[in-house]
PDB file of C-alpha atoms in Angstrom:
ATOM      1  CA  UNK A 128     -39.722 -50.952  10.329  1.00  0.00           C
ATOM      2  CA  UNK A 129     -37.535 -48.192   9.473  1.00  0.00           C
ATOM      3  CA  UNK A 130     -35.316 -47.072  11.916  1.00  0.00           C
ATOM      4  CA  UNK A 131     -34.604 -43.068  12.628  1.00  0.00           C
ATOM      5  CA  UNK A 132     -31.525 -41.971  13.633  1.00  0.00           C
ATOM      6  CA  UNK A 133     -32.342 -38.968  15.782  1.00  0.00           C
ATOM      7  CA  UNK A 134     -28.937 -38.118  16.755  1.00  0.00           C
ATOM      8  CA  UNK A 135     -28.027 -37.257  12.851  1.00  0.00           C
ATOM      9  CA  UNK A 136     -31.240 -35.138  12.767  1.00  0.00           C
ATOM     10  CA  UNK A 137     -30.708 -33.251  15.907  1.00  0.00           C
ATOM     11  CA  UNK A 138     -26.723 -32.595  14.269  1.00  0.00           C
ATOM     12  CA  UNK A 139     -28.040 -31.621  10.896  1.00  0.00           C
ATOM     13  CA  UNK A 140     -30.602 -28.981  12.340  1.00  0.00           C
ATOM     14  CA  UNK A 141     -28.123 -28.129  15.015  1.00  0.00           C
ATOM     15  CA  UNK A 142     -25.120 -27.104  12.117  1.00  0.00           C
ATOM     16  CA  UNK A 143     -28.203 -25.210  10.318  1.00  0.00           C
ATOM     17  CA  UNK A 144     -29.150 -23.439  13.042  1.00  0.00           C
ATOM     18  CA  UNK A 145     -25.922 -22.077  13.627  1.00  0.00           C
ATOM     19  CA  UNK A 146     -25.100 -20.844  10.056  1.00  0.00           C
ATOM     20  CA  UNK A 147     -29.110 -18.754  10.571  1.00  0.00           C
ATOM     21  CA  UNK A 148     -27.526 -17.700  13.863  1.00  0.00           C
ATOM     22  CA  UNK A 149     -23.932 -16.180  12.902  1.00  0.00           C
ATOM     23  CA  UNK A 150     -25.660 -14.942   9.533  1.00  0.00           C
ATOM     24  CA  UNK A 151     -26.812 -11.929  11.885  1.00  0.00           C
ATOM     25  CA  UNK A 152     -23.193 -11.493  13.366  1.00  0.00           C
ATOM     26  CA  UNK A 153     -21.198  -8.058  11.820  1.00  0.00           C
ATOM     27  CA  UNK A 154     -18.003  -7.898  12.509  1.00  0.00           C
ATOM     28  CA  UNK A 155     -17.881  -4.134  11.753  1.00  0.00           C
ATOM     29  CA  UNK A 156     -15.036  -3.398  15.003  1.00  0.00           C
ATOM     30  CA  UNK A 157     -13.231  -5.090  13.110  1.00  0.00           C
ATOM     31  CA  UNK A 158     -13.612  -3.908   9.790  1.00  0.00           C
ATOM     32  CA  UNK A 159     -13.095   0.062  10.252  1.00  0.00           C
ATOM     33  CA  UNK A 160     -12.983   2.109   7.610  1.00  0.00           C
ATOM     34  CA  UNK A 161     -11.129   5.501   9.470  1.00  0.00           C
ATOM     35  CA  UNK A 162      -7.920   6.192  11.492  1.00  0.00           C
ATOM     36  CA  UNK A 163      -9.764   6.176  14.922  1.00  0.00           C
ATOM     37  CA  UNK A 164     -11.376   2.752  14.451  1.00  0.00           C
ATOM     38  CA  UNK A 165      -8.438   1.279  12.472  1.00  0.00           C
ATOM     39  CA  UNK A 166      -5.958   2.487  15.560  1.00  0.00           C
ATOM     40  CA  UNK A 167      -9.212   0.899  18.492  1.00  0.00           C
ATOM     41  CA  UNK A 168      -8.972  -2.442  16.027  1.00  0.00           C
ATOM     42  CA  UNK A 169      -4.956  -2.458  16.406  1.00  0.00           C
ATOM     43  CA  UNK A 170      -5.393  -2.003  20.339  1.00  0.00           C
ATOM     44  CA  UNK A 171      -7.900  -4.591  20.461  1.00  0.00           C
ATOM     45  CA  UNK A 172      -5.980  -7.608  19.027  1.00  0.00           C
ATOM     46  CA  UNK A 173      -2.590  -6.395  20.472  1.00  0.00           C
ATOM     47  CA  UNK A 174      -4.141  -6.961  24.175  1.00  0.00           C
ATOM     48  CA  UNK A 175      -6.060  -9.994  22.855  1.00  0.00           C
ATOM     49  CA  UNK A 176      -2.465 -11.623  21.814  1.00  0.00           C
ATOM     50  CA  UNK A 177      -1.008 -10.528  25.045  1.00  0.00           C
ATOM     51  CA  UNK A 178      -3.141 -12.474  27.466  1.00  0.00           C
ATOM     52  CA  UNK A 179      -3.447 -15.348  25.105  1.00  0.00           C
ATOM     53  CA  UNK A 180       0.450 -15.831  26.293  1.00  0.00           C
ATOM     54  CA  UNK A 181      -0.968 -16.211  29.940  1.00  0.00           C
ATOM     55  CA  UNK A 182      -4.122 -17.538  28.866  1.00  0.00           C
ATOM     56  CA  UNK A 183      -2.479 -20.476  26.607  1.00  0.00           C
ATOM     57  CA  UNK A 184       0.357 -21.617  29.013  1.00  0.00           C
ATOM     58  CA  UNK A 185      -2.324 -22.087  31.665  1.00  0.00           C
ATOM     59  CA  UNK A 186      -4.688 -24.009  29.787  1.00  0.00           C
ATOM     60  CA  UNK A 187      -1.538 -26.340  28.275  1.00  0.00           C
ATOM     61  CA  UNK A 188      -0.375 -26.997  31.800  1.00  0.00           C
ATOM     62  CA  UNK A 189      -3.481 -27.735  33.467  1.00  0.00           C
ATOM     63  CA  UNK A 190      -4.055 -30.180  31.128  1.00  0.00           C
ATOM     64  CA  UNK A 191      -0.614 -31.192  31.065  1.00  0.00           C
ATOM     65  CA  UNK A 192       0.085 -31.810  34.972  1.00  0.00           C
ATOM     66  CA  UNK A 193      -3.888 -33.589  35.277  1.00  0.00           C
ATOM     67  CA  UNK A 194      -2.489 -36.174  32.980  1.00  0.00           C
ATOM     68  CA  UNK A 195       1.049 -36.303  33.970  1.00  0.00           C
ATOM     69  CA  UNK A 196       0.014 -36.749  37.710  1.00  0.00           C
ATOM     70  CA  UNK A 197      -3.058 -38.170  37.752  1.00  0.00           C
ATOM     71  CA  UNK A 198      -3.020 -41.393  40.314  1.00  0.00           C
ATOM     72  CA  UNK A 199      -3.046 -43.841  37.768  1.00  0.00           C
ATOM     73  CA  UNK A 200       0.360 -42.510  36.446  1.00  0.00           C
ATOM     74  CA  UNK A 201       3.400 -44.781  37.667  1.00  0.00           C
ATOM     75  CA  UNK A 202       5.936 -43.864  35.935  1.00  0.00           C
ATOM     76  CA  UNK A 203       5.957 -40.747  37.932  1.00  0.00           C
ATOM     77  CA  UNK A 204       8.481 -39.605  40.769  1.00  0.00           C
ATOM     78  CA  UNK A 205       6.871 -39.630  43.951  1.00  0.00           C
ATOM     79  CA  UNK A 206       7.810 -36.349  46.022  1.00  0.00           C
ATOM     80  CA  UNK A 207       5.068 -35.983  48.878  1.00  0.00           C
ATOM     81  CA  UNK A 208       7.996 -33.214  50.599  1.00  0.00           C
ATOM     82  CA  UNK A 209       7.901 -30.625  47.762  1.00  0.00           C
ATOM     83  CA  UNK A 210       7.127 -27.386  48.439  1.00  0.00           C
ATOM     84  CA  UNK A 211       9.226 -24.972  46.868  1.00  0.00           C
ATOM     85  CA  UNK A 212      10.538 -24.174  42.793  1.00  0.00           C
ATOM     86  CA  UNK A 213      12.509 -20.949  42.287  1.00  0.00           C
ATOM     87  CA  UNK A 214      12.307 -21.907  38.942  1.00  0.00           C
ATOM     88  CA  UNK A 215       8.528 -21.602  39.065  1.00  0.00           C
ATOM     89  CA  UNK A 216       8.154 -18.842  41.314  1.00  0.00           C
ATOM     90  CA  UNK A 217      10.062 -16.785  38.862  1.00  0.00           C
ATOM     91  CA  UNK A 218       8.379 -17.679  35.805  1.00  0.00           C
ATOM     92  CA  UNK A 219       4.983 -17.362  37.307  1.00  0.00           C
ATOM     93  CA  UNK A 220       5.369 -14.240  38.529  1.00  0.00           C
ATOM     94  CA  UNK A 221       7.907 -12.390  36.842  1.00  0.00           C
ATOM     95  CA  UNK A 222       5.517 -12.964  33.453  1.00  0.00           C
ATOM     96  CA  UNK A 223       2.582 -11.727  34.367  1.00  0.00           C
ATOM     97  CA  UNK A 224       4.221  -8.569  36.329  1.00  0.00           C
ATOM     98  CA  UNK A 225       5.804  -7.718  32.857  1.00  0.00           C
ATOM     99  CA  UNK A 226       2.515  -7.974  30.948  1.00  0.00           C
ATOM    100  CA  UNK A 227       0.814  -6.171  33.733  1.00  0.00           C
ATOM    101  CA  UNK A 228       3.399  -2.835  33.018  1.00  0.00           C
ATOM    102  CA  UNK A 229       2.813  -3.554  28.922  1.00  0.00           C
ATOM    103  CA  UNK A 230      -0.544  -3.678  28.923  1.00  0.00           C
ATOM    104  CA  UNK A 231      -0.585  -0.446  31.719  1.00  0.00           C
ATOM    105  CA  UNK A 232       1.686   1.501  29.683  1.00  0.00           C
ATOM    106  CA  UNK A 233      -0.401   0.499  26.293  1.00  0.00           C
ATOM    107  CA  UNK A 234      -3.815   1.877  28.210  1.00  0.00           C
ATOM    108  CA  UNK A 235      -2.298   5.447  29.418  1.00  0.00           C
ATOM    109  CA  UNK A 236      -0.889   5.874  25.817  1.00  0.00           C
ATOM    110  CA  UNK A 237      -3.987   4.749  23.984  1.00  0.00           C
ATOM    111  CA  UNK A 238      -6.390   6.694  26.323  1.00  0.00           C
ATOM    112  CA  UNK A 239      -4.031   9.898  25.588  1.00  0.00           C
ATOM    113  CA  UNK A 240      -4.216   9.020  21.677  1.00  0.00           C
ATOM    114  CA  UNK A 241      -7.571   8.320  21.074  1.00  0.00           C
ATOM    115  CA  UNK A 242      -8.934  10.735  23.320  1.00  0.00           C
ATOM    116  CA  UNK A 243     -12.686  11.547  21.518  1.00  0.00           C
ATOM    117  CA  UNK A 244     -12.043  15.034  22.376  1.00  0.00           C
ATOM    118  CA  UNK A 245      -8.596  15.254  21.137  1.00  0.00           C
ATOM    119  CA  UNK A 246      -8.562  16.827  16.713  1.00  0.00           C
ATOM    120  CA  UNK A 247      -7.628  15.107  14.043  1.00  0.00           C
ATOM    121  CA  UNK A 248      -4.771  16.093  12.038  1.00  0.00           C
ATOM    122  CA  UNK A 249      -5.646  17.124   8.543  1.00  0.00           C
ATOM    123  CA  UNK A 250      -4.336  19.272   5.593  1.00  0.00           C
ATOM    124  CA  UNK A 251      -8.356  19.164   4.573  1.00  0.00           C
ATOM    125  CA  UNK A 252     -11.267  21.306   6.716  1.00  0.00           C
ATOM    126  CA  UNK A 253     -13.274  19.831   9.457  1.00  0.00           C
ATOM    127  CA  UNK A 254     -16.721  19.513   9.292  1.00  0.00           C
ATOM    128  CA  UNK A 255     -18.956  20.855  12.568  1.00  0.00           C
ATOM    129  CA  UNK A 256     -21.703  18.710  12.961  1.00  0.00           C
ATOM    130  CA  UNK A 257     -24.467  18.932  16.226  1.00  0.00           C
ATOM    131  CA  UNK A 258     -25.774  16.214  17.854  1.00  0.00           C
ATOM    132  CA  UNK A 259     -28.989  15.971  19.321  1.00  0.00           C
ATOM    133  CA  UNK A 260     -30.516  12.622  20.813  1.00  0.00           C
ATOM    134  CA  UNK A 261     -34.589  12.773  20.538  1.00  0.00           C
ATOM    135  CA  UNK A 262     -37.230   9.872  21.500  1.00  0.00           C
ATOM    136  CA  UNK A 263     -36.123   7.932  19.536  1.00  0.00           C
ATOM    137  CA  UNK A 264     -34.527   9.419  16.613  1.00  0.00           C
ATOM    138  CA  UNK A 265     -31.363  11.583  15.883  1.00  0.00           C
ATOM    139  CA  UNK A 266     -31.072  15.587  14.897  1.00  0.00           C
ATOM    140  CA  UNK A 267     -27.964  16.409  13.041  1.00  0.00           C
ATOM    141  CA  UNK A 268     -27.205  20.318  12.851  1.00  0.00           C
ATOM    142  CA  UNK A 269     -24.715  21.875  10.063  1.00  0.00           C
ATOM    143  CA  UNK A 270     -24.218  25.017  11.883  1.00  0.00           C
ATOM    144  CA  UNK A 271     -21.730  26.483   9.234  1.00  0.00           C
ATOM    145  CA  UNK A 272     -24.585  25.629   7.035  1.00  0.00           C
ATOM    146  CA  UNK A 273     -27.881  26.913   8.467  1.00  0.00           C
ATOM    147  CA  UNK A 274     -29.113  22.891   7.873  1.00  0.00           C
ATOM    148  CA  UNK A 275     -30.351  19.998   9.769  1.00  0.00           C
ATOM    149  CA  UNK A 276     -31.480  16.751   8.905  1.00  0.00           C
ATOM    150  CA  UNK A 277     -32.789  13.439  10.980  1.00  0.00           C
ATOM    151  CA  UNK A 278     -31.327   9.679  10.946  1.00  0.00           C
ATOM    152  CA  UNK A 279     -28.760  11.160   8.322  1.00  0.00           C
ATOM    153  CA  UNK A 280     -25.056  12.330   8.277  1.00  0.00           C
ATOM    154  CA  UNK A 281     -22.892  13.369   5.105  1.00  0.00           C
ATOM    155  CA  UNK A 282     -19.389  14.198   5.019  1.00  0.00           C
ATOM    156  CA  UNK A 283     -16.688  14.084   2.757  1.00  0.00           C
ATOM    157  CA  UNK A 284     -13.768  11.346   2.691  1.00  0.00           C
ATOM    158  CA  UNK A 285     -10.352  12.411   4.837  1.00  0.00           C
ATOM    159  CA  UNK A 286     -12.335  15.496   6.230  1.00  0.00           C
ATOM    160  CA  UNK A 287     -12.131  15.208  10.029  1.00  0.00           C
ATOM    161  CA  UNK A 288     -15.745  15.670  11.939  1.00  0.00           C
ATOM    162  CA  UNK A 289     -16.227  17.448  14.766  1.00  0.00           C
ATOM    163  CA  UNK A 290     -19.642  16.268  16.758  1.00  0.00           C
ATOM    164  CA  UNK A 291     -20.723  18.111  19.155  1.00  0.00           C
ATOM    165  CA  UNK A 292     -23.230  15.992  20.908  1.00  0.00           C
ATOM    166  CA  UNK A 293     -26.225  16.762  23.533  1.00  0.00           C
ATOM    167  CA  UNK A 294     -29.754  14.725  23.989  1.00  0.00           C
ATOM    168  CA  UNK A 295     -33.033  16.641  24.649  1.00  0.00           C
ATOM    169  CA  UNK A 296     -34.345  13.945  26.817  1.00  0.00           C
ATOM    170  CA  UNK A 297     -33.022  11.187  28.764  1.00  0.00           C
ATOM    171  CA  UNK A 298     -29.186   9.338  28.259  1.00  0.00           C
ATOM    172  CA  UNK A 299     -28.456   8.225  24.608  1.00  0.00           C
ATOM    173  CA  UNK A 300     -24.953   6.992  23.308  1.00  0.00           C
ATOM    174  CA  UNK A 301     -23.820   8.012  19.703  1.00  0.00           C
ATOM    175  CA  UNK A 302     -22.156   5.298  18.328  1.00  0.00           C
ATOM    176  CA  UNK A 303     -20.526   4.954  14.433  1.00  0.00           C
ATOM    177  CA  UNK A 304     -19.194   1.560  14.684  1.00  0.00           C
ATOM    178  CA  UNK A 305     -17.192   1.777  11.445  1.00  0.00           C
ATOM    179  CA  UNK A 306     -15.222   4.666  12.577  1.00  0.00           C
ATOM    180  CA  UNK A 307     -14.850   4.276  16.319  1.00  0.00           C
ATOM    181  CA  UNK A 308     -15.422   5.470  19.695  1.00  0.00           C
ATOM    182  CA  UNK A 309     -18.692   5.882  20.993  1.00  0.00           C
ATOM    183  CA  UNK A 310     -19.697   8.942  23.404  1.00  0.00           C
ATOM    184  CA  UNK A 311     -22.481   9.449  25.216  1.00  0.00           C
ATOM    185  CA  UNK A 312     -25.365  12.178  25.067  1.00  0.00           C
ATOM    186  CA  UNK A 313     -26.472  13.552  28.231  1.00  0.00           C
ATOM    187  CA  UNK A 314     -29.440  15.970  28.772  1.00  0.00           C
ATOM    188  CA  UNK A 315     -27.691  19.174  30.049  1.00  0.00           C
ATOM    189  CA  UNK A 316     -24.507  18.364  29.033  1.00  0.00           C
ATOM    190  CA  UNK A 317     -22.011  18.737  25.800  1.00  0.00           C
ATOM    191  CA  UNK A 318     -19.545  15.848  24.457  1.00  0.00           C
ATOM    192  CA  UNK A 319     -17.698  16.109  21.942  1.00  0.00           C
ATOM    193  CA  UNK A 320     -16.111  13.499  19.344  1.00  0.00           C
ATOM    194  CA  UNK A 321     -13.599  13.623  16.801  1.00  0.00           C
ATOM    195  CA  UNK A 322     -14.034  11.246  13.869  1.00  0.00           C
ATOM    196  CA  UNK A 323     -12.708  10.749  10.092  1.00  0.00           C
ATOM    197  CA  UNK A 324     -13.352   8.476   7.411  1.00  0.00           C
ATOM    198  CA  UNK A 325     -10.517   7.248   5.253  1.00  0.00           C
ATOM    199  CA  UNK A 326     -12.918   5.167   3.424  1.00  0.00           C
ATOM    200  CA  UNK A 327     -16.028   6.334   1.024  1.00  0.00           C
ATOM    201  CA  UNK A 328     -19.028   4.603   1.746  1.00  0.00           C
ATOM    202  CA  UNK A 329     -22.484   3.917   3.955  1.00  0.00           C
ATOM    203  CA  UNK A 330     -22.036   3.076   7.410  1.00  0.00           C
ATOM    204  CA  UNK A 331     -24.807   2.375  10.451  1.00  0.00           C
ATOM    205  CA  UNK A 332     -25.316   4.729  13.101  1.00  0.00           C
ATOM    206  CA  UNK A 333     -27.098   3.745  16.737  1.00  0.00           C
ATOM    207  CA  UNK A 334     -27.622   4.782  20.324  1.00  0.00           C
ATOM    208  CA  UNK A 335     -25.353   2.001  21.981  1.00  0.00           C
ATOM    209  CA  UNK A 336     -27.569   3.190  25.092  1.00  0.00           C
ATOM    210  CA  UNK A 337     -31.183   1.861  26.494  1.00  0.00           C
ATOM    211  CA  UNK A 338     -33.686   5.050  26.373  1.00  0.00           C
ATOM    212  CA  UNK A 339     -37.355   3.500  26.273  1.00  0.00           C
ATOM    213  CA  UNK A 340     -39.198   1.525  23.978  1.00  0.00           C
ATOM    214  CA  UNK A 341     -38.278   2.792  20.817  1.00  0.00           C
ATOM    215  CA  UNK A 342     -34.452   2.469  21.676  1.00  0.00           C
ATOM    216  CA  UNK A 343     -34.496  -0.824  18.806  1.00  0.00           C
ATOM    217  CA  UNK A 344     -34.746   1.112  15.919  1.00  0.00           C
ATOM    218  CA  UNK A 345     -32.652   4.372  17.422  1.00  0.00           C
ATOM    219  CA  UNK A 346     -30.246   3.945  14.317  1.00  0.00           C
ATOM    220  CA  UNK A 347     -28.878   6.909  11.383  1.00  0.00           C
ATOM    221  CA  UNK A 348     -27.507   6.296   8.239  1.00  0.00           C
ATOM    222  CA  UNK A 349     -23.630   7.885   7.642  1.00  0.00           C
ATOM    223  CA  UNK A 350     -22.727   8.561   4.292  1.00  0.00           C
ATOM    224  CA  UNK A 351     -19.089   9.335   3.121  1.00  0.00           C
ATOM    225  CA  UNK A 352     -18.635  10.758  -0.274  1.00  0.00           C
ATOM    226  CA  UNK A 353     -15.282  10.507  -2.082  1.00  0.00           C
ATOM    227  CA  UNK A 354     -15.592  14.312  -3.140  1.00  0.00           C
ATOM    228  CA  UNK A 355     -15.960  17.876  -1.779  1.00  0.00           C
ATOM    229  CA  UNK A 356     -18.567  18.494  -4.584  1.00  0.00           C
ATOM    230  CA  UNK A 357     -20.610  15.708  -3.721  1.00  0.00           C
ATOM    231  CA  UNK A 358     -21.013  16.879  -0.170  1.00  0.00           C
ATOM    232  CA  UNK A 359     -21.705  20.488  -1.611  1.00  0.00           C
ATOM    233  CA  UNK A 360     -24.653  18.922  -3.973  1.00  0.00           C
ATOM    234  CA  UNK A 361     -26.224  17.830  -0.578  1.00  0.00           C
ATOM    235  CA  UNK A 362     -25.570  20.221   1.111  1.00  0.00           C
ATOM    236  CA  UNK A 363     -27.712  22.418  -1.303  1.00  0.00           C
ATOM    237  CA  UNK A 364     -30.526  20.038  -2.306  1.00  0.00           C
ATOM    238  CA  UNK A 365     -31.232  20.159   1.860  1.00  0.00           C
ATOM    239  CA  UNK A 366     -31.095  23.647   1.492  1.00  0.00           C
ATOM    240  CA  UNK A 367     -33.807  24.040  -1.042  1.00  0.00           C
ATOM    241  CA  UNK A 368     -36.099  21.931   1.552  1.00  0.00           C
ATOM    242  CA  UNK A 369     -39.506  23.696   2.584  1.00  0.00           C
ATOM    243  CA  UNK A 370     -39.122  21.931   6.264  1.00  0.00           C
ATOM    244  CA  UNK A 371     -37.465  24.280   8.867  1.00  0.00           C
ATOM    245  CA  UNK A 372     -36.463  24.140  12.623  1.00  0.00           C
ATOM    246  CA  UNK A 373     -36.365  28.068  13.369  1.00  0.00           C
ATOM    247  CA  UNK A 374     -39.375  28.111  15.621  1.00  0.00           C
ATOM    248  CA  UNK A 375     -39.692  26.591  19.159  1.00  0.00           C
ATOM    249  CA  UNK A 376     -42.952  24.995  17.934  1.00  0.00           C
ATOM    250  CA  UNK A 377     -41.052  23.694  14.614  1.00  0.00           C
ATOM    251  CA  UNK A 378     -38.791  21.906  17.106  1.00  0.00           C
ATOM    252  CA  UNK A 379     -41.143  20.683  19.482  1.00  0.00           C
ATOM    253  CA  UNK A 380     -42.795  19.219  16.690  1.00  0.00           C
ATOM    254  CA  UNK A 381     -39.834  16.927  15.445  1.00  0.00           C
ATOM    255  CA  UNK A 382     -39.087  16.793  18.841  1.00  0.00           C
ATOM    256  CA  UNK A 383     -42.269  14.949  20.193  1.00  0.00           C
ATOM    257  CA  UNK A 384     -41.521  11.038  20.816  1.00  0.00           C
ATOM    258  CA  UNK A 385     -41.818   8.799  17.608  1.00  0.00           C
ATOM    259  CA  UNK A 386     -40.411   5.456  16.748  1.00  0.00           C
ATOM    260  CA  UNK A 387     -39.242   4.331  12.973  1.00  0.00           C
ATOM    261  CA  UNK A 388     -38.468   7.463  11.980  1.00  0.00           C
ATOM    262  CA  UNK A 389     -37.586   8.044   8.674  1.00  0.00           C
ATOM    263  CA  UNK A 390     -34.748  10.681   7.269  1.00  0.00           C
ATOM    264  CA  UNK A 391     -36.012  14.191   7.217  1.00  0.00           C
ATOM    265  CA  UNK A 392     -33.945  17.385   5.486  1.00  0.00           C
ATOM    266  CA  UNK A 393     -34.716  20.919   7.481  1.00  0.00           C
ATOM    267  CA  UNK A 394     -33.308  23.451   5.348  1.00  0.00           C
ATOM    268  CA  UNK A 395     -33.406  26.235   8.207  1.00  0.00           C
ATOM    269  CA  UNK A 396     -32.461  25.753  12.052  1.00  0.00           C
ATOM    270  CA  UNK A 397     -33.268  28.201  14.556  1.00  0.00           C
ATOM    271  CA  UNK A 398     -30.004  29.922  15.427  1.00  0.00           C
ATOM    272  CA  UNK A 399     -28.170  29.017  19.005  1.00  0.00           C
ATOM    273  CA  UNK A 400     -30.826  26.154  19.257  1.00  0.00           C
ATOM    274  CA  UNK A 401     -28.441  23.295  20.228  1.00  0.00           C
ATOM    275  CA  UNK A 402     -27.248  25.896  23.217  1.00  0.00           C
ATOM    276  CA  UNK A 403     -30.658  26.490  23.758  1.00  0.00           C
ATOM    277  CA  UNK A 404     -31.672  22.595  24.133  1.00  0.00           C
ATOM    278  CA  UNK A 405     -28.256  22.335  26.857  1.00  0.00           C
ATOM    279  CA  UNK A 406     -29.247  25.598  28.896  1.00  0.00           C
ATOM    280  CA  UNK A 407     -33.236  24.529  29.344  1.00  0.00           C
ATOM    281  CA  UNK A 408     -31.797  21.670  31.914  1.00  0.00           C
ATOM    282  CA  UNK A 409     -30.234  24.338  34.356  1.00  0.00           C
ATOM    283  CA  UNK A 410     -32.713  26.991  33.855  1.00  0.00           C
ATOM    284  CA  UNK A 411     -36.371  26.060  33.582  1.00  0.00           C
ATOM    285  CA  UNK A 412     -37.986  29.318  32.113  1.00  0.00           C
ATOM    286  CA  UNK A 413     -35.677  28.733  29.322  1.00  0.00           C
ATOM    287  CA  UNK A 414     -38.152  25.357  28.435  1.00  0.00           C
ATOM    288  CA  UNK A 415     -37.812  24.453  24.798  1.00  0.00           C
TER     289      UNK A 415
END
């Protein structure tokens, strides 16, 4: 009789099962394609190589003492009377103090830097864009532009983005993973986020916040074109659209909950409507 030798089988569908598993891992955070995400990446593996210098020593001397002392050991020195190393006392604490100010000093300068509200230096024009979080989809507004669209964003490479960002029903959290920080949208409330892309290309949008059942598939496409004239042609094929948003019934329409939604083009927005959405929180006649 043929014997099977479980163990191998179990390691063979183990291995598989992890190359199925890490197949769904993207490491987009650290793979950014503009000057906020690039400078969040730097800050990221700068702290991660600072408390690997605590983290490492610690690990190499608790391994090192267990086997160094351990009872078995005779070679060792027996001291049962020691209490006290200067030595040590200095190391251990004078280390970590001075990693403590680094890493406090890197914070309040980062937070400063890559403050979402804070503009982008550019010699090129920003680009206004207004966000509005709906069950469970996302309205972009092109005010300068009289244009909206939903589960899309275009913009054009090295031009700064301004997003102005509200949500018409409960907490959402607009998130652009290749291009960095991620800002919430709050029902009677602005935020605002400043964003560029160095890079042309698609990227992945998504709420980064649970809002209800159709919070899965809460994602937009971005799409950064490498010229001006490319983001002009879009621009104008939206405007030629028959769909509009300048009626409150046009918006409650879009605006009624819906899951999987695919990428609509408006090519007329009611005027002051992302205002409107804000001021409907604090005053209840003003119901959109």
């Amino acid at each position: 009789m043929k014997y099977i030798n479980f163990n191998n089988y179990l390691k063979k569908i183990f291995l598989i099962s992890v190359v199925f598993l890490l197949n769904g891992c993207d490491s987009v955070l650290l793979n950014p394609h503009g000057l906020v995400a690039i400078k969040e990446r730097s800050l990221i593996l700068t702290v991660f190589i600072i408390m690997l210098l605590v983290i490492v020593p610690v690990i190499f001397m608790t391994i090192y003492f267990s086997i160094k002392y351990k009872a078995s050991n005779q070679n060792q020195i027996y001291k049962p009377n020691w209490s006290d190393s200067k030595k040590i006392e200095i190391t251990v604490w004078t280390i970590p103090i001075l990693i403590i100010f680094f890493l406090a000093f890197l914070s309040w300068n980062s937070s400063h830097e890559l403050d979402p509200k804070k503009p982008i230096e550019s010699k090129n024009s920003s680009i206004k864009i207004d966000v509005i979080a709906l069950d469970w989809k996302w309205l972009f507004i092109y005010p300068e532009y009289n244009i909206a669209t939903i589960n899309e964003i275009v913009f054009p490479i090295n031009h700064p983005v301004i997003f102005r960002i509200t949500s018409n029903s409960v907490m959402n959290s607009f998130f652009i993973p290749s291009l960095g920080s991620q800002v919430y949208a709050m029902p009677g409330m602005t935020t605002q986020l400043n964003l560029i892309s160095n890079y042309s290309g698609k990227y992945k949008g998504i709420s980064s916040n649970y809002s209800g059942k159709g919070f899965s598939n809460m994602k937009f496409t971005v799409l950064c074109v490498s010229k001006n004239k490319e983001f002009m042609r879009w621009v104008k094929k939206i405007q030629n659209s028959n769909k509009k948003i300048n009626t409150k019934k046009n918006f409650k329409i879009i605006s009624d909950p819906s899951e999987n939604n695919f990428i609509e083009y408006f090519s007329d927005v009611k005027k002051n409507l992302f205002d409107e959405i804000i001021h409907q929180f604090h005053d209840k006649t003003k119901k959109i």
